[in-house]
Coordinates of N, CA and C in Angstrom, one line a residue:
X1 N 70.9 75.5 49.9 CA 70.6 76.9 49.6 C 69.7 77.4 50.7
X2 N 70.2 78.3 51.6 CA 69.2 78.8 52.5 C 68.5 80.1 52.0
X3 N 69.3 80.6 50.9 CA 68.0 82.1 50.5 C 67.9 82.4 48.8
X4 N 66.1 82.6 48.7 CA 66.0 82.6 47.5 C 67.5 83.7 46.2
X5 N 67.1 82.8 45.2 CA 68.1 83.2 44.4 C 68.2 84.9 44.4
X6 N 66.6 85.6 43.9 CA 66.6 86.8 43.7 C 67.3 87.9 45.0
X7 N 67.3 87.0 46.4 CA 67.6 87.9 47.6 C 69.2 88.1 47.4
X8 N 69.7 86.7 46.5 CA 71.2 86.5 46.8 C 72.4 87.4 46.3
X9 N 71.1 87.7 44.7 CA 71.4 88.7 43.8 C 71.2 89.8 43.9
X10 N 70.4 90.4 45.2 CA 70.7 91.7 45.6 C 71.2 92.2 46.6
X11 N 71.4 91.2 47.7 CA 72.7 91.7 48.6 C 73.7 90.4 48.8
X12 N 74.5 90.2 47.9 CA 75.0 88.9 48.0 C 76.2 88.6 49.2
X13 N 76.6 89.8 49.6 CA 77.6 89.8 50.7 C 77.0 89.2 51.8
X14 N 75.9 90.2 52.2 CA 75.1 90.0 53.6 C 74.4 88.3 53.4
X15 N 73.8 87.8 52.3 CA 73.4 86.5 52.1 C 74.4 85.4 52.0
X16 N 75.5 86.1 51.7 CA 76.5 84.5 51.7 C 77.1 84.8 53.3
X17 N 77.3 85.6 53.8 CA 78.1 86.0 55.1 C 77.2 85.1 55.9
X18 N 75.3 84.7 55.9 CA 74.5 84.2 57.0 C 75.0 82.8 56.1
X19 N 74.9 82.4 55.1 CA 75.0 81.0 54.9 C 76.0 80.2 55.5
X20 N 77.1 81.3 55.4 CA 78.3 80.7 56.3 C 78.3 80.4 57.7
X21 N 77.5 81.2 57.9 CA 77.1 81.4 59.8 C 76.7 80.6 59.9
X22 N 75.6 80.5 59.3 CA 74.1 79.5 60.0 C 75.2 77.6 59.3
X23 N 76.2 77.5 58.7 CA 76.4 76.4 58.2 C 77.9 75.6 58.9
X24 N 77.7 76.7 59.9 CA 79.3 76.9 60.7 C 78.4 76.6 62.4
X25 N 77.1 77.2 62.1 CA 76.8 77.1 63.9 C 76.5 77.7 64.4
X26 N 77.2 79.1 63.9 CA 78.3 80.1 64.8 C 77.0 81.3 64.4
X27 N 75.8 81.3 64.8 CA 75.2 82.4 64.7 C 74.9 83.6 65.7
X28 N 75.4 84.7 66.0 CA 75.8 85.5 66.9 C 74.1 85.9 67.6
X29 N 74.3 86.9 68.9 CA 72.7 86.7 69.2 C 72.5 88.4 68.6
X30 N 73.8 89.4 68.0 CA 73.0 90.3 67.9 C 73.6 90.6 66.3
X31 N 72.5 91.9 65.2 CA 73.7 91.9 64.4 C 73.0 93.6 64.1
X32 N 73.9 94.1 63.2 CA 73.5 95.4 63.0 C 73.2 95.6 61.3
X33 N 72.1 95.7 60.8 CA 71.6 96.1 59.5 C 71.6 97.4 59.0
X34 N 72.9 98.1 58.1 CA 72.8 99.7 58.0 C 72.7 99.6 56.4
X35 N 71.9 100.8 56.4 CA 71.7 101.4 55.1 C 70.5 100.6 54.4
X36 N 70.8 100.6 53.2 CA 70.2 99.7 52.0 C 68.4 99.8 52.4
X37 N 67.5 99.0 51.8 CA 66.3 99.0 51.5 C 65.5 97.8 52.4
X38 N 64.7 98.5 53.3 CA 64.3 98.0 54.8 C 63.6 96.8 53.7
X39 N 62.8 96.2 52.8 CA 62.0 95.5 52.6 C 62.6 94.3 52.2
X40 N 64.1 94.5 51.7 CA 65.6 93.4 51.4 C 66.0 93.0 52.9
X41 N 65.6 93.7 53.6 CA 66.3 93.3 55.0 C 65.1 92.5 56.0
X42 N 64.0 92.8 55.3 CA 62.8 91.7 56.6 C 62.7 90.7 55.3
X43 N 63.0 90.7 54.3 CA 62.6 89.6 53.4 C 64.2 89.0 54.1
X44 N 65.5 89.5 54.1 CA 66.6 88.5 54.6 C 65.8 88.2 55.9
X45 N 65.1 88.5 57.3 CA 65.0 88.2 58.9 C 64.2 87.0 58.1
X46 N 63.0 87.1 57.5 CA 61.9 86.3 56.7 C 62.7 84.7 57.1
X47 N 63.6 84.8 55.6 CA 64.1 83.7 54.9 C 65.1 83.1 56.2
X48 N 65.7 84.2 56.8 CA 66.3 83.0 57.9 C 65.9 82.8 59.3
X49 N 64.9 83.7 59.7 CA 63.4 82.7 60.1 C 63.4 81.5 60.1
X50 N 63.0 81.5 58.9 CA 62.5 79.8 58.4 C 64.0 79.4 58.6
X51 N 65.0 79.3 58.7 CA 65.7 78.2 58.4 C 66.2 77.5 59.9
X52 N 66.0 78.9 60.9 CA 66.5 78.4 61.9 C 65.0 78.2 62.8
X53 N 64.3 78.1 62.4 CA 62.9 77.1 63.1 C 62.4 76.6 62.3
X54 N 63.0 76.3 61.3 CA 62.1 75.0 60.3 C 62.4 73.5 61.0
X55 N 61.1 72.8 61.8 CA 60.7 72.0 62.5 C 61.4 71.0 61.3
X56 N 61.9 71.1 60.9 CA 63.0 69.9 59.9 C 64.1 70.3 60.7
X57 N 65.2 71.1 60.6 CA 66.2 71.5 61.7 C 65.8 71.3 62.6
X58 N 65.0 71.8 63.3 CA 64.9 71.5 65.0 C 65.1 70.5 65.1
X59 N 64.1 69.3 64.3 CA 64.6 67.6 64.3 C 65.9 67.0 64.7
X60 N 66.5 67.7 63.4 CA 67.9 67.0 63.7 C 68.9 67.6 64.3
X61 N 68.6 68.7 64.5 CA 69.3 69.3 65.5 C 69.1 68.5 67.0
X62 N 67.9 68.4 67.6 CA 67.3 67.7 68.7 C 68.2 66.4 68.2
X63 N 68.5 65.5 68.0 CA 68.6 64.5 67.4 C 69.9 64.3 67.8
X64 N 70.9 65.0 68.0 CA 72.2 65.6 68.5 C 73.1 65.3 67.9
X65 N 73.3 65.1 66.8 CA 74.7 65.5 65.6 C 75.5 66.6 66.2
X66 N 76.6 66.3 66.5 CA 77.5 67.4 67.1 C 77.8 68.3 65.8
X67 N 78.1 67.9 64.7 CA 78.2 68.4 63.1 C 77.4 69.2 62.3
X68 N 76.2 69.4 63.5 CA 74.9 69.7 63.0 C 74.7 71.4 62.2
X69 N 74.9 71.1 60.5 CA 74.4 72.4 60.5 C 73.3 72.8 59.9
X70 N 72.4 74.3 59.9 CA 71.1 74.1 59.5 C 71.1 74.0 57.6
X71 N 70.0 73.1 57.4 CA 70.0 73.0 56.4 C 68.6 73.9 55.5
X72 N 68.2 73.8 54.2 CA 67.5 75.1 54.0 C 66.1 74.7 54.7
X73 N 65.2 76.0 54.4 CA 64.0 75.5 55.0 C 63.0 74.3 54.4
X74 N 62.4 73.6 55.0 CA 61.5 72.5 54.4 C 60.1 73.4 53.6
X75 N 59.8 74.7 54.1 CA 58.7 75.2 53.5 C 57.2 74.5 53.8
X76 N 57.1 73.6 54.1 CA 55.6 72.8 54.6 C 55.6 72.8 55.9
X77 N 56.3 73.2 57.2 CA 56.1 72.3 58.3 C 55.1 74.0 58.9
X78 N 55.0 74.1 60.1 CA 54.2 74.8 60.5 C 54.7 76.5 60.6
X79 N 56.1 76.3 60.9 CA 57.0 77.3 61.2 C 57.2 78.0 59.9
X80 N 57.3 77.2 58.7 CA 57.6 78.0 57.7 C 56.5 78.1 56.6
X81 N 55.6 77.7 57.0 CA 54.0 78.6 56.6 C 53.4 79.7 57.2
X82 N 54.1 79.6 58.6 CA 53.6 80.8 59.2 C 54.1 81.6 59.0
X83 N 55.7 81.7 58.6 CA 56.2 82.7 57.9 C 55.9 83.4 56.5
X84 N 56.0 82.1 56.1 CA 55.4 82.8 54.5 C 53.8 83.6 54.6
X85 N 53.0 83.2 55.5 CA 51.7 83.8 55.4 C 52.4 85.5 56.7
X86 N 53.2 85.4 57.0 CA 53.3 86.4 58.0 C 52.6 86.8 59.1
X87 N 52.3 85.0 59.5 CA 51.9 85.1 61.2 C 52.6 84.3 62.5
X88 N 53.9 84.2 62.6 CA 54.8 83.6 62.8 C 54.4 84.2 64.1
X89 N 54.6 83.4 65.4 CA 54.2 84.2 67.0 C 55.4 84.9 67.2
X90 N 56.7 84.6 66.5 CA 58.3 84.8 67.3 C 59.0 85.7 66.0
X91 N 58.6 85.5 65.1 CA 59.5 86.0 64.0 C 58.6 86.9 62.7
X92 N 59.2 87.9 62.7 CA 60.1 88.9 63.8 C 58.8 89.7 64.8
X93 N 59.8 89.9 66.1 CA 59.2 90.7 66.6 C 59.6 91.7 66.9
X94 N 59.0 92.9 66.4 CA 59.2 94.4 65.8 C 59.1 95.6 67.3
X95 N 60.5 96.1 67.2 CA 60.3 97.5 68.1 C 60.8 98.1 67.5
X96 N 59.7 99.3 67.4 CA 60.0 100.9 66.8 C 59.6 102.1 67.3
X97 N 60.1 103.2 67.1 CA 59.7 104.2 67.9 C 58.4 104.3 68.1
X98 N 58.2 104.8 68.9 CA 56.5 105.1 69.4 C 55.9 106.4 69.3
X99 N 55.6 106.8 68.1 CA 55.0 108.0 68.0 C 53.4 108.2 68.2
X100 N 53.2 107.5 68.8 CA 51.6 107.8 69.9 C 52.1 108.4 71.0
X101 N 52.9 107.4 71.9 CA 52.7 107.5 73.1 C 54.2 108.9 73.4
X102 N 55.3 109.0 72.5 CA 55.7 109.5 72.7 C 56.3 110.7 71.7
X103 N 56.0 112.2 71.9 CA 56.3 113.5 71.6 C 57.5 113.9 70.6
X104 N 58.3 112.9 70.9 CA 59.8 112.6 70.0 C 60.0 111.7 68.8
X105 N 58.8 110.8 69.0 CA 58.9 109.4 68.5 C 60.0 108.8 68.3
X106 N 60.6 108.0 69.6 CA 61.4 107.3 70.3 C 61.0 105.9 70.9
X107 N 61.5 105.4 70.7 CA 61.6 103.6 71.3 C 61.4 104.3 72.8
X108 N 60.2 103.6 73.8 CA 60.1 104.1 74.6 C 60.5 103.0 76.0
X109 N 61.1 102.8 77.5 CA 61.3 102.6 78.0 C 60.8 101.1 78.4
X110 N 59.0 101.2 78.4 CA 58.1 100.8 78.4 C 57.6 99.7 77.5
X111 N 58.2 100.0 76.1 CA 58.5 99.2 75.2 C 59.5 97.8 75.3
X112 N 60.5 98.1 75.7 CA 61.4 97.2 76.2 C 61.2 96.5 77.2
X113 N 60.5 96.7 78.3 CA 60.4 95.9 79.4 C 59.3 95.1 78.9
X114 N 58.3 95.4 78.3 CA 57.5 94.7 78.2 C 58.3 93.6 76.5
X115 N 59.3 93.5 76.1 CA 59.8 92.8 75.1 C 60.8 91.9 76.5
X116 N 61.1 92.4 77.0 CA 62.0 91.3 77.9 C 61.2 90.4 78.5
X117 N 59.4 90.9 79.3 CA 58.9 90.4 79.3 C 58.3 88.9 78.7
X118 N 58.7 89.6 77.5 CA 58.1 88.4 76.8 C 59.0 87.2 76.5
X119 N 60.2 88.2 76.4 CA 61.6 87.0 76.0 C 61.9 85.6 77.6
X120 N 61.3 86.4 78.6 CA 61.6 85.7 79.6 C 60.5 84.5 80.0
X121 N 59.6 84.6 78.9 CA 58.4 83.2 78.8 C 59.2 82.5 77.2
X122 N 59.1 81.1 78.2 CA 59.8 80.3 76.9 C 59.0 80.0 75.8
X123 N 59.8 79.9 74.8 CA 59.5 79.3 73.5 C 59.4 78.5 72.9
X124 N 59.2 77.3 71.9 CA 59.9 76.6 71.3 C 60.5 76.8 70.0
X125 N 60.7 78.3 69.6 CA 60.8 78.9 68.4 C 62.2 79.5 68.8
X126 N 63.1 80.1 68.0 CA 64.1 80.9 68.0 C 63.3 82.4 67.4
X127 N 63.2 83.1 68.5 CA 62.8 84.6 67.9 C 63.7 85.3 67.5
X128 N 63.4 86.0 66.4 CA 64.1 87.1 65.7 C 63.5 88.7 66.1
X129 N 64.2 89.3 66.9 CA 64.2 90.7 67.4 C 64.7 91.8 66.5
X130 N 63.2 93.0 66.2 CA 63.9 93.6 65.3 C 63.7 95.0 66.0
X131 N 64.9 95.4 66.2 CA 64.9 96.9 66.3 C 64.9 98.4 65.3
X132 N 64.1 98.5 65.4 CA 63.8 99.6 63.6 C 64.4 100.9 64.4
X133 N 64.9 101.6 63.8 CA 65.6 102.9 63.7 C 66.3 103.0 65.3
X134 N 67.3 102.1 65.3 CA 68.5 101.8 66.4 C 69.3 102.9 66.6
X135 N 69.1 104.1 65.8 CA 70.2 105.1 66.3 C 69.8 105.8 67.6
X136 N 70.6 106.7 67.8 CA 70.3 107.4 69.0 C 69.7 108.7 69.7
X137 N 69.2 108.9 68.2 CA 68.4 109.6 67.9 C 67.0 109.5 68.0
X138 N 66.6 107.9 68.2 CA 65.3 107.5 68.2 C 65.2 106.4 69.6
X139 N 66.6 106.0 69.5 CA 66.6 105.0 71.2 C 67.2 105.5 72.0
X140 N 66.8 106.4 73.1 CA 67.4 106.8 74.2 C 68.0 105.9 74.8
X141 N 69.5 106.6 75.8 CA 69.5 105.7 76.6 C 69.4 105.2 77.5
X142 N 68.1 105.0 78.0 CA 67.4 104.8 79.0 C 67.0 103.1 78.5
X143 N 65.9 103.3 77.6 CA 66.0 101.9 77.2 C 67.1 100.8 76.3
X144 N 68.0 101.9 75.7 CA 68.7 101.1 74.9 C 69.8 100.5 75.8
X145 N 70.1 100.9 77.5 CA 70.8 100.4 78.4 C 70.4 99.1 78.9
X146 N 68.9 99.2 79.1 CA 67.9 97.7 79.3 C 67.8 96.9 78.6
X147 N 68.2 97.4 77.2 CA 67.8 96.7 76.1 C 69.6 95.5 75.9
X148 N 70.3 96.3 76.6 CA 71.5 95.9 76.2 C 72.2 95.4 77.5
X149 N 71.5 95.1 78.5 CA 72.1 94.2 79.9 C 71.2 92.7 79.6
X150 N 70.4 92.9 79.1 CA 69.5 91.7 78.4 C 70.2 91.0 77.3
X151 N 70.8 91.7 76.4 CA 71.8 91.0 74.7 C 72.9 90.5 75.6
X152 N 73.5 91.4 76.7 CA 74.6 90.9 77.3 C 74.2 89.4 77.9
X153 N 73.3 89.3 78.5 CA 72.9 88.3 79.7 C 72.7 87.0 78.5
X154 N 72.8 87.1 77.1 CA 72.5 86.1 75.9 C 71.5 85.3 76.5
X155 N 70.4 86.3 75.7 CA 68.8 85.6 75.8 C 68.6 84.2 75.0
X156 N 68.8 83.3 75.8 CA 68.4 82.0 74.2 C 67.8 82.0 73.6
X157 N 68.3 81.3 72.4 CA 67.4 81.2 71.2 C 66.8 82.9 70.7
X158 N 67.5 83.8 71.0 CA 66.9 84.7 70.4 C 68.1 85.8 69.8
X159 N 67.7 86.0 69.1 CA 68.2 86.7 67.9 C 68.0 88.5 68.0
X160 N 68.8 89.1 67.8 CA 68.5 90.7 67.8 C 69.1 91.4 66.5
X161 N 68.5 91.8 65.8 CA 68.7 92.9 64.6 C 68.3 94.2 64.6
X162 N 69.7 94.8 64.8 CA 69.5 96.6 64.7 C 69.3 97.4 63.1
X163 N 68.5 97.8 63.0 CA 68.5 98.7 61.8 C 68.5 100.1 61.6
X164 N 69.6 100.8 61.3 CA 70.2 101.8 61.1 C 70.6 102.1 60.1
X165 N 70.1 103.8 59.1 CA 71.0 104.4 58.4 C 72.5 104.5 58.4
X166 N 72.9 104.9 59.9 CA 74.1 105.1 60.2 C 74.5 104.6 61.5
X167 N 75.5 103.4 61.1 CA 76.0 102.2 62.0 C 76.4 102.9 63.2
X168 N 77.1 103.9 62.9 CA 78.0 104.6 63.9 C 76.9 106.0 65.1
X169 N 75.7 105.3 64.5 CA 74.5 105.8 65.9 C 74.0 105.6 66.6
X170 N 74.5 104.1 66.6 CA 73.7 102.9 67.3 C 74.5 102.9 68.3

């Protein structure tokens, strides 16, 4: 079981669709989260967080089983305490519009380079990238062009989630 019972019972499509993923291998580097209730959707990034850097997987994954799929989180190892307390260095890391620095409050240019920045210092974590209000109304395309020669170039080990009201803005 990779996600608590209560998450499974409130979006059970989106939670059985990753169990299949993550138990197949086959986990894509970007995906797109529309609609529904933002606090269901960082509790799902949360929970599969932990599964895909729970230092129990990493093990046996390292370990090189060609068959290898993730199994649920261990909950005790370092990765998945830091999640549960919500200080994880890699998961998630949050870009959202910038209403300080910018007049529109839009994801700003500046924002992203400094996220590739970071993506381009290695890890030993699989980071979860969250992009909060992905339409195009909030991500010009200025950045969301930079943002998207980088998803192309498949950053390893890293993970990208768009979250959008409306899929067809992103």
């Amino acid at each position: 079981m990779y996600f608590q019972e209560s998450l499974k019972s409130q979006i059970p499509s989106l939670t059985e669709y990753f169990e299949n993923v993550l138990l197949k291998d086959k986990l894509s580097n970007g995906y797109i989260f529309a609609g529904g209730n933002e606090k269901l959707k960082d509790l799902l990034v949360s929970q599969l967080g932990k599964v895909i850097n729970c230092s129990e997987n990493i093990i046996q994954k390292k370990a090189g089983s060609t068959n290898f799929s993730f199994l649920s989180a261990c909950e005790k190892c370092h990765s998945c305490l830091w999640l549960n307390s919500g200080k994880h260095p890699e998961v998630p890391i949050v870009i959202e519009p910038d209403t300080e620095k910018s007049k529109k409050g839009v994801i700003l240019l500046t924002q992203i380079q400094e996220l590739l920045q970071r993506l381009n210092i290695l890890s030993d974590y699989y980071r979860i990238i969250i992009i909060k209000k992905a339409e195009r109304e909030f991500f010009p395309q200025e950045p969301a062009n930079a943002l998207l020669k980088s998803i192309e170039e498949n950053i390893s080990h890293s993970l990208f989630i768009f979250y959008a009201d409306d899929p067809e803005q992103v």
